[in-house]
Structure formats: structure tokens, C-alpha cells
């Protein structure tokens, strides 16, 4: 029976031996965040029965391997390993476009060499002709010329003149042909530069790659799909908005868009693109809050050493209860805005191609429209003119992200580019659409007195009176909102009084203490004056800050 065992094993069906199955992958889908991206690679495969390894050697070297997630359809998945060192070289063939671009560069480089050789040959002709002219000049100055008879001298002069003329014409013609060839060379140089740029645009990918090995097994030959998902910080999108204000209709159209860029080290070709306003790279949980222990002491009764000893004794207790304010986590403004629970996702209808480190692709995301309230806002303490402001409530149901890429248009005219702050759904914002030069502002200090007739060393009183004028030089009536300020105090010993004529419509505007606002309509040719004064008084011996 033992003799039959090897024969039985030889006749048994062959079991699939483990081997490597190399796969070539490309990015198929991307979800972009303002900072970062989730990338999906979908790779079909076929394999015989048995245990094998699916090998990907074309992941960018910068891929965060800890974030890689793998799914396999059509086979049983085993272990997954990844590495960035000792990665087998890629054997991917060059594309037809890449080969054509390289051939074009080589053709133009050869043409450039031929053109330079031709120019050099022409310039040699010119130099030879100039050498003939110099020789003829020397020939006419030779010692034997004086002994020549008249006929021979006449023949020599005629020959020198004819030859010199011919040489000069030859030199001139050669110089003209050289200049023409040099101009043609300039055009050829520019064409070669464009060809080199076109070639560089096709091959911006870095050679370094990471490798992913996925163990799979199947009882029979099968076909399936390997899906690799990972996150990267080397990509993102920036919102871009065109804000178009229609004064007559008091409406604002917001054309939404996005600038997409990536530096992952590989090109994205015809990928499905999704843009999300989620910000996974920023704060994703609320800050912690520690108890706040406060103590008081009499500095005159407490010596420095006592303070230090007591502080050391209390460190264990205070450390458990209190955290220094400067070390407490600080929530950045953008992270706070994400707490409203709004996240918008834009699914681009087509596919998108983005070259690594080269392209900045703009995608259109549709338009929004909303009503606005218009007012001319004037700040005479700082500006000589009023500015057109549009008060808007974001009733679009979408989050308007902060961006430096916001272009403002007024009745079709470009006003300028400004930074646009975050406007959450339901939030309000005041948007500026440029100066109104016909609304002139003047702020004049009429009187200022600093106690005891200017002796400020013991001064304990200050008064100031100003006059504000707003003049309408336009041909239409404008709703005005004029802003100015008076000082405020949080100390009982510093007494402040102020008067205004007319009285302001608002006080402590937007929660800013001492900021005043007047609202009124100003007809064409009219001037509105505002008188504003204040006085401060404090005890003798104190100084005003």
C-alpha cells in the first residue's frame, strides 16, 4: 500500500500553488474635501484556483498606508501588507500620447541643431567675404603698386573695385540670410519649448511608488474586483463664487464653482468626482472644559518664598482641578461653523482629469439666487465715501464656504475680488459691492479740550466735539447708514457723557459698545449733518488710557 501512495498523489488533481498576480490600477473615483481626499481604486482581476497574492505596485509613495482599506469581490480575502521600500519596478508601457510627445520633441531638437548649423555656415560665408575685402584693401596698399604703369594700375584698381563690390554683396547677402534664419530659429525655439511643456504635462508623476499585496484564495478559477480606498492630504478643493448683484431687482445670484488641485504624485484621468464640505482634517469633537479654581491673597502679607511653597503644595490639587488658560484647546472659527450639522455634497455629472502638481481645474456647481436689502454704509471716521452694502440671509439651504476666490459684480460690472466669510444656512451677512463716489463724507473735529487748558500732567477732563457731513452728489436717493463711535467705560471713576443731534437710530451696533448708527434717506443734492460730542472726567492723579 505504501508503494501506491506516490502514484495516487501523482494522479490526484493538481492543487493551485501560491503565486503573485500583478495588477495595474488607476484612480477611479475621488471624494474631495476642502483639505484632503478619499480615493478609490477599482481593479478587476482573474485568478486560477488556489491561494495567490494580488500585487499593486503603482500606489503613490506618499499614500498613508495606515488609512488603506481593501475589499475583494469574487474571492476570499486574507492578509493585506503594504510597503514603500523594496518595491518592484513598474513595467507599465508608455501611452501613445506620451510616445508622440517625445517624438515631437526629438524632431524639433534635431531641426534646431540643423538650423543652428545652417546659420553657422552662412555666417562663415559672411566672414570669408569680409576677409576678401580686407585682403583687397591690403593689396591696393602694397609696395609694388607705386612702380606699376598707368594701364596696369588701372586694371588693378578695376579688379580691386569689382572684387570688393562682389565680396561686400556676398557678405551682405550672407548676413541677410543669417538674420532670416535666426528669426526662423526663434520660432523653432518657441515651438520646441511648447513641445517640451506638452511632454512635461504628460509625465508629472513621480517614479517612487508604494506596494500593496493582498492574499486571496478560491476553490475554482474566478474573476473578481479589488477595491482599494485610502485618504490623503495631498488634494483638496477651494470654493469659488461669482456674486452678481442686480440693484434694480434687489437680487443676488451666486454662481458656485470649485478649484480642484492635487499633488499625490500620479495623474487622475477620467475619475468620478464628488466634492464635500465636510472637513475631516479639522476639529471633529468639542473641546474639554476644566473646573476653574480662583484664589485671592494679600501681597503685603505674603512673602515670595511662602507663595512658592504654597504653590508647590497645591500643585497636585490645582492640577487636578484647573488647567492653565493658555494650554486649553482653542476651537478655531471654521471648526465651530461645522457644528451646525450642515454638510453639502456635489456630485459632478461627468468625469474629471487632474494632473498632479500641474492642473488647477475649475468645476461649475450651479447657481443660487436670493433677495437682498441694499444700503449705502458710511464710516466717516475712516472713509471719504460711502459703500454699497447688500444684506443677505442665506435661505438657500446650503453652506457658503469661506474662500479668497470670490468675485463681486454690480449690474454686470466687475467690482473686485474679496475674501468671503462663512455663511451657514440661515445665517446673515453684509456684502460690499464697492464705493459710491457721489456720496461724500466729511468728519471735522470742531473742539478738543484736555483739562486745565492743555496742561495734561494733572489733567482729569477731556471733551471733544465733531461734525459729520454726508453729501449726495448722485442723481438718485440713497438709503444711508452712517456709523461712528463714542468712548465707553467699565470703571465707575471714569465718567463719560455723550450727546448726538440727531439721536442715533442704533446704539452698540452688532454688540460693539459705543458704536452708533444713523439711518435715513438722502435725496440728490442734499447734505445731512450730525453733531456728536463727548466728555470724560476722572479723579485727580489718575491717567487716561
PDB file of C-alpha atoms in Angstrom, residues 46 71 100 114 224 226 390 399 475 508 540:
ATOM      1  CA  UNK A  46      -8.791  36.876 -12.807  1.00  0.00           C
ATOM      2  CA  UNK A  71     -12.331  44.877  -0.280  1.00  0.00           C
ATOM      3  CA  UNK A 100       4.095  61.031 -29.762  1.00  0.00           C
ATOM      4  CA  UNK A 114      20.246  71.633 -38.293  1.00  0.00           C
ATOM      5  CA  UNK A 224     -13.394  39.453  -9.321  1.00  0.00           C
ATOM      6  CA  UNK A 226     -10.194  44.509  -5.909  1.00  0.00           C
ATOM      7  CA  UNK A 390     -26.137  94.163   0.384  1.00  0.00           C
ATOM      8  CA  UNK A 399     -23.482  76.220   3.314  1.00  0.00           C
ATOM      9  CA  UNK A 475     -28.797 111.722  -9.210  1.00  0.00           C
ATOM     10  CA  UNK A 508     -23.913  99.346  20.467  1.00  0.00           C
ATOM     11  CA  UNK A 540      -7.028 113.826  40.005  1.00  0.00           C
TER      12      UNK A 540
END
